[in-house]
Amino acid sequence: MKQPLTEEKVFKDPVHNYIHVQDTIIWRLINTKEFQRLRRIRQLGTSYLTFHGAEHSRFSHSLGVYEITRRIISQFERSGYKDWMPEESLLTLCAALLHDLGHGPFSHSIEEAFEMDHEDWTCRIILEDTEITAILRDVAEDFPKKVASVISKTYEHEIVVNLVSGPLDADRMDYLLRDAYYTGVNYGTIDIDRILRMLRPYDGRVVVKESGMHAIEDYLMSRYQMYWQVYFHPVTRSSEIILRQILRRAKELVQEDYAFRFMIEPLSDLFRGDVTVEQYLLLDEALMQTAFMQWTLESDEILSDLCSRFIHRKLYKYVEMEHLDTETIDEIRRSFAGAGLRADYDLEIDFPTDLPYDVFRPGDAFDSKQILLLDRHDKLREISEVSDIVRSISGIHRGRYHLYFPQDRLQKALPQLPPSIADIFAK
Ligand code: ZN
């Protein structure tokens, strides 16, 4: 099924040094307009407002995921493991390369605002009438369907799904390394070569040789660190909140038939909840930022205020609270309204939580989220049974409540707020 290129193509990459493309199909997929769009979408959404280096794109991440998968597979093929079927190599590589194809601009905030799922869009772009579909069809008529089923995790062979999205998948390994590199933080520097050498196809899934346990501990620790230091950074959350509010406000205005000074295709259709694949592919971050810049001039004060905050990085401040009940939230909102603030825009409550690793509970069957170690006697054990470190970071990490608000507006309203409420924000 593979069609080797006459000459290998390489991309220089700061994380993996080189990315090797050896197959014609992969090379053609990279050169489609749908894949090239990923150059115009940042990997970390609004994180560049916190870590100025975080300008890397979904394009570079997707190539990285492809490269890690290629290295794992070529190791499987070289070793001739009976649990790996070489005829599935091209399928796995295509799924790895294309797994983020459907990401929209500022991925997660926009997905929430438009109630859409990037995975659904990825599958639509693979299955509907696009350059990607045409190339995949050259492999076999049902090949686009197979690639989509790997991405939606319904493909019949779990091991293929495992490589692209599992507890130790190529996706996470690439984004931990890449996000650490571009944000400049010191966490997330895992020994990827060692991890890759320790992976084995076994009994229909990917497992780790027991002697690789410490490298896996490092990987889970860095995942934990990256979540709390980078992905959940309160300043990033603040910019995401403003972004979500912009989208919420614009949507309200479209529904009210407000006459925008500036509107750009396909945004108004998107706000009405109805876009085609062709329209969806017009979306990128440059388009969104152009709209936001133009909307700073709109007569709707809420929209223009939010857009200037986002464009000029005048983000919301926050206070942290250990406990917060719904009564207190209601009281804050009432007091805000009484003091002339906008209860629905001037206060946002955020409670980040993360599940770094879901432990195995005795009696359960091993599930696809667990990392299994393979010992010398070919016996499988779930990693938290063996590792104290993994046990200590397993389970839900409870976060704290973060209350976000526009400092300038709150300052003006402070004298009108009851002292008990003003105290919360005067910290
Ligand atoms: Zn990804």
Short mmCIF file of C-alpha atoms and ligand atoms in Angstrom, two decimals:
data_model
loop_
_atom_site.label_atom_id
_atom_site.label_comp_id
_atom_site.label_asym_id
_atom_site.label_seq_id
_atom_site.Cartn_x
_atom_site.Cartn_y
_atom_site.Cartn_z
CA MET A 1 0.00 0.00 0.00
CA LYS A 2 2.95 2.32 0.58
CA GLN A 3 4.29 4.29 -2.37
CA PRO A 4 7.83 5.38 -1.52
CA LEU A 5 9.04 8.75 -2.82
CA THR A 6 12.00 8.52 -5.15
CA GLU A 7 13.84 10.83 -2.80
CA GLU A 8 13.04 11.31 0.92
CA LYS A 9 11.78 14.80 1.87
CA VAL A 10 12.79 16.38 5.15
CA PHE A 11 11.50 19.27 7.26
CA LYS A 12 13.85 20.90 9.76
CA ASP A 13 12.15 20.87 13.13
CA PRO A 14 13.35 22.44 16.39
CA VAL A 15 11.87 19.62 18.49
CA HIS A 16 12.64 16.46 16.51
CA ASN A 17 15.54 17.89 14.49
CA TYR A 18 14.28 16.36 11.23
CA ILE A 19 10.89 15.15 10.08
CA HIS A 20 11.25 12.48 7.42
CA VAL A 21 8.68 12.02 4.69
CA GLN A 22 9.18 8.83 2.72
CA ASP A 23 5.77 8.19 1.22
CA THR A 24 4.10 9.92 -1.72
CA ILE A 25 0.68 9.95 -0.05
CA ILE A 26 2.01 11.73 3.07
CA TRP A 27 3.86 14.26 0.94
CA ARG A 28 0.74 15.00 -1.12
CA LEU A 29 -1.44 15.33 2.01
CA ILE A 30 0.94 17.89 3.50
CA ASN A 31 0.65 19.97 0.34
CA THR A 32 -3.15 20.22 0.34
CA LYS A 33 -4.83 23.53 1.10
CA GLU A 34 -6.67 21.95 4.04
CA PHE A 35 -3.42 20.88 5.71
CA GLN A 36 -1.64 24.15 4.88
CA ARG A 37 -4.46 26.01 6.70
CA LEU A 38 -3.00 24.61 9.94
CA ARG A 39 -0.06 27.00 9.53
CA ARG A 40 -2.53 29.81 10.28
CA ILE A 41 -3.80 28.31 13.53
CA ARG A 42 -1.73 28.48 16.68
CA GLN A 43 -1.22 25.29 18.62
CA LEU A 44 -1.82 26.93 21.99
CA GLY A 45 -4.66 29.33 21.27
CA THR A 46 -4.29 32.50 23.34
CA SER A 47 -1.24 31.29 25.31
CA TYR A 48 0.97 33.67 23.32
CA LEU A 49 -0.54 36.46 25.44
CA THR A 50 1.07 34.81 28.48
CA PHE A 51 4.16 33.13 26.98
CA HIS A 52 5.21 35.29 24.06
CA GLY A 53 7.12 32.45 22.41
CA ALA A 54 4.01 30.30 22.06
CA GLU A 55 3.38 31.23 18.43
CA HIS A 56 3.86 27.70 17.05
CA SER A 57 1.20 26.30 14.78
CA ARG A 58 -0.99 23.24 14.48
CA PHE A 59 0.96 22.59 11.29
CA SER A 60 4.25 22.05 13.13
CA HIS A 61 2.54 19.96 15.82
CA SER A 62 0.83 17.76 13.22
CA LEU A 63 4.15 17.11 11.47
CA GLY A 64 5.63 16.27 14.88
CA VAL A 65 2.89 13.75 15.68
CA TYR A 66 3.43 12.18 12.29
CA GLU A 67 7.20 11.94 12.92
CA ILE A 68 6.84 10.32 16.36
CA THR A 69 4.37 7.81 14.91
CA ARG A 70 6.75 7.10 12.02
CA ARG A 71 9.59 6.37 14.46
CA ILE A 72 7.45 4.05 16.58
CA ILE A 73 6.17 2.16 13.57
CA SER A 74 9.55 1.80 11.90
CA GLN A 75 10.88 0.38 15.16
CA PHE A 76 7.95 -2.08 15.26
CA GLU A 77 8.60 -3.04 11.64
CA ARG A 78 12.38 -3.39 12.10
CA SER A 79 11.90 -5.66 15.10
CA GLY A 80 9.32 -7.71 13.23
CA TYR A 81 6.91 -7.89 16.18
CA LYS A 82 4.10 -10.28 15.34
CA ASP A 83 1.56 -7.93 16.96
CA TRP A 84 2.13 -5.22 14.38
CA MET A 85 0.66 -5.56 10.92
CA PRO A 86 2.82 -3.59 8.46
CA GLU A 87 -0.19 -3.14 6.14
CA GLU A 88 -1.62 -0.78 8.78
CA SER A 89 1.42 1.48 8.80
CA LEU A 90 0.22 3.92 6.13
CA LEU A 91 -3.22 4.16 7.73
CA THR A 92 -1.66 4.99 11.11
CA LEU A 93 0.65 7.59 9.59
CA CYS A 94 -2.21 9.32 7.74
CA ALA A 95 -4.37 9.41 10.88
CA ALA A 96 -1.44 10.79 12.91
CA LEU A 97 -0.75 13.52 10.35
CA LEU A 98 -4.41 14.51 9.98
CA HIS A 99 -5.65 14.12 13.57
CA ASP A 100 -5.99 17.92 14.16
CA LEU A 101 -7.15 18.90 10.68
CA GLY A 102 -10.51 20.18 11.93
CA HIS A 103 -9.18 22.57 14.56
CA GLY A 104 -10.62 26.04 14.27
CA PRO A 105 -8.96 29.33 15.23
CA PHE A 106 -8.35 29.63 19.01
CA SER A 107 -9.47 26.04 19.20
CA HIS A 108 -11.10 25.41 22.52
CA SER A 109 -12.77 28.77 23.10
CA ILE A 110 -14.34 28.73 19.67
CA GLU A 111 -15.52 25.16 20.01
CA GLU A 112 -17.33 26.11 23.18
CA ALA A 113 -18.89 29.22 21.70
CA PHE A 114 -20.14 27.46 18.59
CA GLU A 115 -20.88 24.12 20.22
CA MET A 116 -18.75 22.33 17.68
CA ASP A 117 -16.21 19.64 18.02
CA HIS A 118 -12.89 19.72 16.16
CA GLU A 119 -12.93 15.94 15.84
CA ASP A 120 -16.23 16.03 13.96
CA TRP A 121 -14.78 18.66 11.64
CA THR A 122 -11.63 16.60 11.13
CA CYS A 123 -13.77 13.66 10.02
CA ARG A 124 -15.91 15.83 7.76
CA ILE A 125 -12.83 17.30 6.05
CA ILE A 126 -11.48 13.78 5.53
CA LEU A 127 -14.78 12.38 4.22
CA GLU A 128 -16.36 15.22 2.25
CA ASP A 129 -15.29 16.72 -1.03
CA THR A 130 -11.76 18.06 -0.31
CA GLU A 131 -8.23 17.69 -1.68
CA ILE A 132 -7.50 15.44 1.30
CA THR A 133 -10.36 13.07 0.43
CA ALA A 134 -9.22 12.79 -3.20
CA ILE A 135 -5.67 11.81 -2.18
CA LEU A 136 -6.83 9.28 0.41
CA ARG A 137 -9.15 7.76 -2.21
CA ASP A 138 -6.13 7.12 -4.41
CA VAL A 139 -5.03 4.55 -1.81
CA ALA A 140 -8.41 2.79 -1.76
CA GLU A 141 -12.05 3.79 -2.08
CA ASP A 142 -12.74 3.10 1.62
CA PHE A 143 -9.45 4.55 2.86
CA PRO A 144 -10.87 7.99 3.87
CA LYS A 145 -13.44 6.15 6.01
CA LYS A 146 -10.71 4.08 7.66
CA VAL A 147 -8.61 7.15 8.48
CA ALA A 148 -11.67 8.92 9.94
CA SER A 149 -12.50 5.87 12.06
CA VAL A 150 -9.01 5.85 13.58
CA ILE A 151 -9.46 9.51 14.52
CA SER A 152 -12.94 8.96 15.94
CA LYS A 153 -11.52 5.92 17.83
CA THR A 154 -13.90 3.43 16.26
CA TYR A 155 -11.39 1.59 14.06
CA GLU A 156 -11.44 -2.17 14.63
CA HIS A 157 -7.81 -2.58 15.67
CA GLU A 158 -7.24 -0.84 18.99
CA ILE A 159 -3.48 -0.73 18.58
CA VAL A 160 -3.78 1.71 15.66
CA VAL A 161 -6.10 3.99 17.66
CA ASN A 162 -3.75 3.64 20.65
CA LEU A 163 -0.80 5.10 18.75
CA VAL A 164 -2.75 8.20 17.67
CA SER A 165 -4.83 8.73 20.81
CA GLY A 166 -4.09 6.78 23.96
CA PRO A 167 -2.41 7.44 27.30
CA LEU A 168 1.01 7.34 25.68
CA ASP A 169 0.17 8.54 22.22
CA ALA A 170 2.21 10.42 19.66
CA ASP A 171 -0.13 13.43 19.99
CA ARG A 172 0.62 14.05 23.67
CA MET A 173 4.30 13.27 23.34
CA ASP A 174 4.65 15.88 20.63
CA TYR A 175 2.60 18.61 22.26
CA LEU A 176 4.34 18.27 25.64
CA LEU A 177 7.77 18.63 24.02
CA ARG A 178 6.72 21.30 21.55
CA ASP A 179 4.71 23.44 23.98
CA ALA A 180 7.56 23.29 26.52
CA TYR A 181 10.05 24.32 23.83
CA TYR A 182 8.02 27.28 22.55
CA THR A 183 6.81 28.59 25.91
CA GLY A 184 10.38 28.31 27.19
CA VAL A 185 9.43 26.53 30.42
CA ASN A 186 11.68 23.83 31.85
CA TYR A 187 9.03 21.19 32.34
CA GLY A 188 7.98 18.82 29.63
CA THR A 189 11.48 17.83 28.57
CA ILE A 190 10.89 14.09 28.39
CA ASP A 191 13.36 11.53 27.11
CA ILE A 192 11.39 10.71 24.02
CA ASP A 193 14.01 8.45 22.43
CA ARG A 194 14.02 6.24 25.48
CA ILE A 195 10.22 6.10 25.65
CA LEU A 196 10.00 5.20 21.97
CA ARG A 197 12.55 2.43 22.38
CA MET A 198 10.54 0.92 25.24
CA LEU A 199 7.19 0.71 23.42
CA ARG A 200 5.97 -2.71 22.29
CA PRO A 201 2.94 -3.85 20.36
CA TYR A 202 1.44 -6.52 22.59
CA ASP A 203 -1.89 -8.30 22.59
CA GLY A 204 -3.60 -5.70 20.44
CA ARG A 205 -2.33 -2.56 22.17
CA VAL A 206 0.79 -0.51 22.86
CA VAL A 207 2.53 -1.34 26.14
CA VAL A 208 5.85 -0.34 27.74
CA LYS A 209 8.74 -2.59 28.67
CA GLU A 210 9.04 -2.53 32.46
CA SER A 211 12.57 -1.14 32.38
CA GLY A 212 11.14 2.00 30.77
CA MET A 213 9.03 2.83 33.83
CA HIS A 214 11.10 5.79 35.01
CA ALA A 215 10.92 7.46 31.63
CA ILE A 216 7.12 7.10 31.79
CA GLU A 217 7.05 8.56 35.30
CA ASP A 218 8.92 11.56 33.94
CA TYR A 219 6.44 11.86 31.11
CA LEU A 220 3.42 11.81 33.44
CA MET A 221 5.09 14.30 35.81
CA SER A 222 5.81 16.69 32.99
CA ARG A 223 2.26 16.37 31.74
CA TYR A 224 1.09 17.29 35.24
CA GLN A 225 3.46 20.26 35.40
CA MET A 226 2.53 21.52 31.95
CA TYR A 227 -1.17 21.50 32.79
CA TRP A 228 -0.80 23.60 35.88
CA GLN A 229 2.04 25.87 34.74
CA VAL A 230 1.10 26.41 31.11
CA TYR A 231 -2.30 25.11 29.97
CA PHE A 232 -4.21 26.36 33.05
CA HIS A 233 -2.17 29.52 33.51
CA PRO A 234 -4.59 32.10 34.99
CA VAL A 235 -3.53 34.81 32.53
CA THR A 236 -4.23 32.48 29.60
CA ARG A 237 -7.59 31.63 31.13
CA SER A 238 -8.30 35.36 31.39
CA SER A 239 -7.66 35.86 27.67
CA GLU A 240 -9.80 32.81 26.84
CA ILE A 241 -12.64 34.23 28.90
CA ILE A 242 -12.52 37.52 27.00
CA LEU A 243 -12.41 35.64 23.72
CA ARG A 244 -15.45 33.55 24.66
CA GLN A 245 -17.27 36.72 25.69
CA ILE A 246 -16.49 38.36 22.34
CA LEU A 247 -17.95 35.37 20.53
CA ARG A 248 -20.95 35.25 22.84
CA ARG A 249 -21.63 38.98 22.34
CA ALA A 250 -21.20 38.81 18.56
CA LYS A 251 -23.58 35.86 18.43
CA GLU A 252 -26.18 37.75 20.49
CA LEU A 253 -25.85 40.72 18.12
CA VAL A 254 -26.21 38.57 14.99
CA GLN A 255 -29.34 37.01 16.46
CA GLU A 256 -30.73 40.48 17.24
CA ASP A 257 -30.03 41.56 13.63
CA TYR A 258 -27.67 44.27 14.83
CA ALA A 259 -26.17 46.15 11.87
CA PHE A 260 -22.45 45.43 12.09
CA ARG A 261 -20.12 48.06 10.61
CA PHE A 262 -17.87 45.16 9.72
CA MET A 263 -18.65 41.52 9.08
CA ILE A 264 -16.56 38.97 7.23
CA GLU A 265 -17.39 35.61 5.61
CA PRO A 266 -18.21 33.09 7.02
CA LEU A 267 -18.69 34.56 10.50
CA SER A 268 -22.36 35.51 10.36
CA ASP A 269 -23.30 32.02 9.10
CA LEU A 270 -21.14 30.53 11.81
CA PHE A 271 -22.96 32.58 14.47
CA ARG A 272 -26.25 31.32 13.03
CA GLY A 273 -24.93 27.81 13.52
CA ASP A 274 -24.74 26.69 9.93
CA VAL A 275 -21.55 26.38 7.91
CA THR A 276 -20.37 24.04 5.18
CA VAL A 277 -16.93 22.41 5.08
CA GLU A 278 -15.94 24.88 2.38
CA GLN A 279 -16.88 27.83 4.61
CA TYR A 280 -15.29 26.27 7.68
CA LEU A 281 -11.97 26.05 5.84
CA LEU A 282 -12.02 29.85 5.41
CA LEU A 283 -11.60 30.24 9.15
CA ASP A 284 -8.20 31.03 10.56
CA GLU A 285 -6.76 33.23 13.29
CA ALA A 286 -5.86 36.10 10.98
CA LEU A 287 -9.52 36.34 9.93
CA MET A 288 -10.71 36.32 13.54
CA GLN A 289 -8.19 38.97 14.55
CA THR A 290 -9.18 41.19 11.64
CA ALA A 291 -12.79 40.96 12.78
CA PHE A 292 -11.83 41.73 16.39
CA MET A 293 -9.74 44.73 15.35
CA GLN A 294 -12.60 46.11 13.24
CA TRP A 295 -15.12 45.45 16.02
CA THR A 296 -13.19 47.75 18.39
CA LEU A 297 -14.94 50.46 16.31
CA GLU A 298 -18.48 49.06 16.68
CA SER A 299 -21.15 51.16 18.37
CA ASP A 300 -22.09 48.25 20.63
CA GLU A 301 -20.11 49.13 23.74
CA ILE A 302 -19.85 45.63 25.13
CA LEU A 303 -18.42 44.23 21.89
CA SER A 304 -16.03 47.10 21.23
CA ASP A 305 -14.78 47.06 24.83
CA LEU A 306 -14.15 43.29 24.80
CA CYS A 307 -12.38 43.46 21.43
CA SER A 308 -10.03 46.24 22.52
CA ARG A 309 -9.20 44.31 25.67
CA PHE A 310 -8.30 41.28 23.61
CA ILE A 311 -6.36 43.08 20.86
CA HIS A 312 -4.46 45.38 23.23
CA ARG A 313 -4.08 42.75 25.94
CA LYS A 314 -5.94 44.58 28.67
CA LEU A 315 -6.99 41.34 30.29
CA TYR A 316 -9.23 40.69 33.28
CA LYS A 317 -7.73 40.53 36.73
CA TYR A 318 -8.62 37.67 39.03
CA VAL A 319 -8.89 36.73 42.68
CA GLU A 320 -8.61 33.19 43.95
CA MET A 321 -11.00 31.56 46.38
CA GLU A 322 -10.72 28.21 48.10
CA HIS A 323 -14.47 27.79 48.50
CA LEU A 324 -17.36 29.30 46.66
CA ASP A 325 -21.02 28.35 46.84
CA THR A 326 -23.88 29.27 44.55
CA GLU A 327 -25.39 31.60 47.17
CA THR A 328 -22.25 33.72 47.25
CA ILE A 329 -22.11 33.76 43.46
CA ASP A 330 -25.74 34.95 43.29
CA GLU A 331 -25.02 37.61 45.90
CA ILE A 332 -21.99 38.86 43.94
CA ARG A 333 -24.02 39.01 40.73
CA ARG A 334 -26.87 40.91 42.43
CA SER A 335 -24.45 43.40 43.97
CA PHE A 336 -22.69 43.84 40.61
CA ALA A 337 -26.01 44.65 38.91
CA GLY A 338 -26.91 47.06 41.73
CA ALA A 339 -23.59 48.88 41.31
CA GLY A 340 -24.10 49.38 37.57
CA LEU A 341 -21.83 46.51 36.50
CA ARG A 342 -22.88 43.87 33.95
CA ALA A 343 -23.54 40.75 35.97
CA ASP A 344 -23.19 38.53 32.89
CA TYR A 345 -20.02 40.09 31.42
CA ASP A 346 -18.12 41.68 34.32
CA LEU A 347 -17.78 38.47 36.30
CA GLU A 348 -16.64 35.03 35.16
CA ILE A 349 -15.94 32.14 37.45
CA ASP A 350 -13.40 29.54 36.44
CA PHE A 351 -12.54 26.29 38.16
CA PRO A 352 -9.78 24.41 36.34
CA THR A 353 -9.39 20.71 37.09
CA ASP A 354 -7.35 18.04 35.48
CA LEU A 355 -7.12 14.30 35.62
CA PRO A 356 -3.41 13.68 34.94
CA TYR A 357 -3.73 9.93 34.98
CA ASP A 358 -6.66 7.65 35.68
CA VAL A 359 -5.49 4.83 37.91
CA PHE A 360 -6.38 1.23 37.54
CA ARG A 361 -8.75 -0.02 40.21
CA PRO A 362 -8.33 -3.65 41.17
CA GLY A 363 -11.13 -5.75 39.74
CA ASP A 364 -11.60 -3.52 36.68
CA ALA A 365 -10.54 -4.66 33.26
CA PHE A 366 -7.55 -2.79 31.83
CA ASP A 367 -8.99 0.04 29.83
CA SER A 368 -7.60 2.03 26.96
CA LYS A 369 -6.65 4.98 29.19
CA GLN A 370 -4.14 3.01 31.22
CA ILE A 371 -0.45 2.56 30.73
CA LEU A 372 0.57 -1.08 30.96
CA LEU A 373 4.05 -2.35 31.74
CA LEU A 374 5.29 -5.62 30.33
CA ASP A 375 7.65 -7.55 32.63
CA ARG A 376 10.28 -10.15 31.79
CA HIS A 377 7.77 -12.97 32.15
CA ASP A 378 5.40 -11.37 29.63
CA LYS A 379 3.01 -10.34 32.36
CA LEU A 380 1.15 -7.00 32.17
CA ARG A 381 0.79 -4.65 35.11
CA GLU A 382 -0.84 -1.23 35.24
CA ILE A 383 1.81 1.39 36.05
CA SER A 384 0.28 2.81 39.26
CA GLU A 385 0.45 -0.65 40.82
CA VAL A 386 4.21 -0.44 40.52
CA SER A 387 5.06 3.27 40.71
CA ASP A 388 4.63 5.41 43.86
CA ILE A 389 5.15 8.55 41.77
CA VAL A 390 2.31 7.74 39.43
CA ARG A 391 0.01 6.91 42.34
CA SER A 392 0.77 10.24 43.98
CA ILE A 393 -0.27 12.31 40.96
CA SER A 394 -3.26 10.17 40.01
CA GLY A 395 -6.86 11.11 40.60
CA ILE A 396 -8.50 14.48 40.19
CA HIS A 397 -6.39 17.44 41.13
CA ARG A 398 -8.78 19.92 42.73
CA GLY A 399 -8.16 23.45 41.61
CA ARG A 400 -9.25 26.74 43.16
CA TYR A 401 -11.97 29.08 42.07
CA HIS A 402 -10.80 32.03 40.03
CA LEU A 403 -13.06 35.06 39.79
CA TYR A 404 -12.27 37.17 36.73
CA PHE A 405 -13.31 40.79 36.33
CA PRO A 406 -12.32 44.02 34.50
CA GLN A 407 -10.26 45.89 37.08
CA ASP A 408 -10.98 49.39 35.71
CA ARG A 409 -14.75 48.94 35.69
CA LEU A 410 -14.78 47.31 39.10
CA GLN A 411 -12.65 50.06 40.62
CA LYS A 412 -15.24 52.65 39.59
CA ALA A 413 -18.11 50.60 41.00
CA LEU A 414 -16.34 49.72 44.26
CA PRO A 415 -18.00 52.43 46.44
CA GLN A 416 -21.45 51.14 45.39
CA LEU A 417 -20.71 47.53 46.37
CA PRO A 418 -21.58 46.14 49.84
CA PRO A 419 -18.35 45.96 51.92
CA SER A 420 -18.46 42.14 52.16
CA ILE A 421 -18.46 41.89 48.35
CA ALA A 422 -15.99 44.74 47.81
CA ASP A 423 -13.59 42.93 50.18
CA ILE A 424 -13.44 39.89 47.92
CA PHE A 425 -12.18 41.97 45.00
CA ALA A 426 -10.04 44.43 46.95
CA LYS A 427 -7.52 41.65 47.74
ZN ZN B 1 -2.86 17.10 18.41
#
